[in-house]
Structure formats: structure tokens, C-alpha cells
């Protein structure tokens, strides 16, 4: 008798599984949907703007860090439960998770969205060329937050780490968040050039060290060496620094520091054409040589530079 009951139970379970499998799953599936792009059913002005931006640059355009927000039932109290997916700009595929949290003030006016999309397209996306990110999140402002004993606080400015409470950009693996800093991005002609320079510098720092070995070889005997040990007097003298191959003097005590040496030349490559530098630095052939060397490294990444 026990065996008969056992067999009946097994059959019931099997048919139960079969019944469940045959039931239609009515919940929406997003497996085949690219959440960075507007849906095919979306024919809004913003959606058209996003599609045009992607066609011209190869990067997706976002004005909100929420990629998906779909109601997924209600809780015991009748409150809606949302299935949400965020861009999570600071999340790295490789490396350490950021210790900071970022929040954004959105640009909601469609005319402003069109205007800033054109600025990003011309001043960043097209210049980045093949190095363009997967997507841009364009916002009015960015705020950096830090966890202080369980309480989120606006991060203080820290010159050592480079942290600022309101950065102009946050560069992630699949998205670059770019802020207009209110009206500054529209009014300051050099605003996006500075951001472009920061993006290029960030990419240089992520290169295989071998790519920059020759560039650094010019300065290895000078980095963090006291000026008096080089037979120089304390003070700031750009001409002396340039005669030894540096873009400018680092500070009162040191002729050069490795990180800022790269930064100075990288900014110069992003700001000046080759012909301009040859004229500016005509008396300093080593500076021109290093400029051309780094320029070629940057161009090899697919980034477009002024001739």
C-alpha cells in the first residue's frame, strides 16, 4: 500500500511540473532589449535625438541613469514593487569598486538636451573617434558622496586624490557621465576641451606601461629629484625645465614628477596642434620630440587630434 501511495505521489509531482512548464509566462522579458537605446515603439523627440546621436557617433546617449523601471507587483501593504536597472557609472568590470557614490541633476528640457547633445557630439564624441565610450550620460550637475560611518555626506575637495564635490565627469567602463555644470558648459568655450583632456589622460593611465616607456625614459633621472641635487637653485623656471625636455617646471623644489609630466604633455597634445608646438617650443627640441611621441601614442588609440 505504501508503495502504491509513493508511485501516485511521484506521478502527481511529475504532472505538476509539466503543468507549470506549460503555463505561459506573462512577465515581460528584457533579455533581447538594449536598455541603452530607446525602444522601437518610442517615437518621442528625445528618442529620435538618441537614435541620431548613436548613428553619428557610435555611442548611446542618456539623460537619466535609470535604464529600466517596470512595475513588478505590489507588496503586502499595496505599495508598488519596481524592477529597476541603473547605469551605475562607477561600477568597474575590472578593478576595485569606487568608494564614492554619485548622484545627478538631470537635464529635462528638450531644447537644452538638443543643445548639449550637439556639444558632446562635436567636442567629445567625434574627437574621441574609435575611443568613444559605449554611452554618455549627460547631466546638469554631478555630486560626489562619501560614506562616513554609515552616513552619506558630500565629499570634500581633496587635492591629493583629485576628489571634488561636483566633478565635471565620471568615467566608467560602459558609460561616461558628463556634467554641464549648470550653464558653464554652454558659456565657456574651453569647458569641453578640458573634459576631453581629462578623458585622454585617463585613457593614457590605463595603457600597458610599455606604451609609455619611451616617453618616460626622458625624465627618469629627474623625477622627484631635488633641484639642488641637479645643480639647480630652488625656484620656478620653465626655460630650464624645457631645456631638459619638460613642458614646464613642476614646482619650487622639483623639476618634474612622473604623473604631472604625463599630464602636462597630454593636455598640450589635446590643446595645441603640432605646428603650434613647433613654433612655441622652437628653442626646445626635446620638448617637441616628446610632444610628437605622446601625440602618436594618443592617435594610436583612435583619438582624433588637430593637425
PDB file of N, CA and C in Angstrom, residues 127-131 298-305:
ATOM      1  N   UNK A 127      35.797  63.713 -31.479  1.00  0.00           N
ATOM      2  CA  UNK A 127      37.232  63.829 -31.217  1.00  0.00           C
ATOM      3  C   UNK A 127      37.792  62.532 -30.631  1.00  0.00           C
ATOM      4  N   UNK A 128      36.980  61.837 -29.851  1.00  0.00           N
ATOM      5  CA  UNK A 128      37.442  60.574 -29.271  1.00  0.00           C
ATOM      6  C   UNK A 128      37.541  59.477 -30.318  1.00  0.00           C
ATOM      7  N   UNK A 129      36.817  59.620 -31.415  1.00  0.00           N
ATOM      8  CA  UNK A 129      36.941  58.665 -32.515  1.00  0.00           C
ATOM      9  C   UNK A 129      36.648  57.237 -32.098  1.00  0.00           C
ATOM     10  N   UNK A 130      37.600  56.349 -32.361  1.00  0.00           N
ATOM     11  CA  UNK A 130      37.415  54.939 -32.027  1.00  0.00           C
ATOM     12  C   UNK A 130      37.447  54.688 -30.522  1.00  0.00           C
ATOM     13  N   UNK A 131      37.893  55.664 -29.770  1.00  0.00           N
ATOM     14  CA  UNK A 131      37.962  55.515 -28.314  1.00  0.00           C
ATOM     15  C   UNK A 131      36.701  56.033 -27.628  1.00  0.00           C
ATOM     16  N   UNK A 298      48.676  58.714 -28.503  1.00  0.00           N
ATOM     17  CA  UNK A 298      47.259  59.071 -28.384  1.00  0.00           C
ATOM     18  C   UNK A 298      46.515  58.787 -29.687  1.00  0.00           C
ATOM     19  N   UNK A 299      47.121  59.116 -30.812  1.00  0.00           N
ATOM     20  CA  UNK A 299      46.484  58.854 -32.103  1.00  0.00           C
ATOM     21  C   UNK A 299      46.325  57.355 -32.346  1.00  0.00           C
ATOM     22  N   UNK A 300      47.240  56.558 -31.817  1.00  0.00           N
ATOM     23  CA  UNK A 300      47.158  55.104 -31.999  1.00  0.00           C
ATOM     24  C   UNK A 300      45.945  54.511 -31.284  1.00  0.00           C
ATOM     25  N   UNK A 301      45.373  55.253 -30.342  1.00  0.00           N
ATOM     26  CA  UNK A 301      44.171  54.798 -29.643  1.00  0.00           C
ATOM     27  C   UNK A 301      42.906  55.124 -30.437  1.00  0.00           C
ATOM     28  N   UNK A 302      43.066  55.762 -31.593  1.00  0.00           N
ATOM     29  CA  UNK A 302      41.918  56.112 -32.420  1.00  0.00           C
ATOM     30  C   UNK A 302      41.369  57.487 -32.140  1.00  0.00           C
ATOM     31  N   UNK A 303      42.059  58.250 -31.310  1.00  0.00           N
ATOM     32  CA  UNK A 303      41.619  59.596 -30.950  1.00  0.00           C
ATOM     33  C   UNK A 303      42.057  60.582 -32.029  1.00  0.00           C
ATOM     34  N   UNK A 304      41.178  61.509 -32.365  1.00  0.00           N
ATOM     35  CA  UNK A 304      41.449  62.472 -33.432  1.00  0.00           C
ATOM     36  C   UNK A 304      41.990  63.772 -32.846  1.00  0.00           C
ATOM     37  N   UNK A 305      43.100  64.247 -33.414  1.00  0.00           N
ATOM     38  CA  UNK A 305      43.761  65.453 -32.925  1.00  0.00           C
ATOM     39  C   UNK A 305      43.888  66.478 -34.039  1.00  0.00           C
TER      40      UNK A 305
END
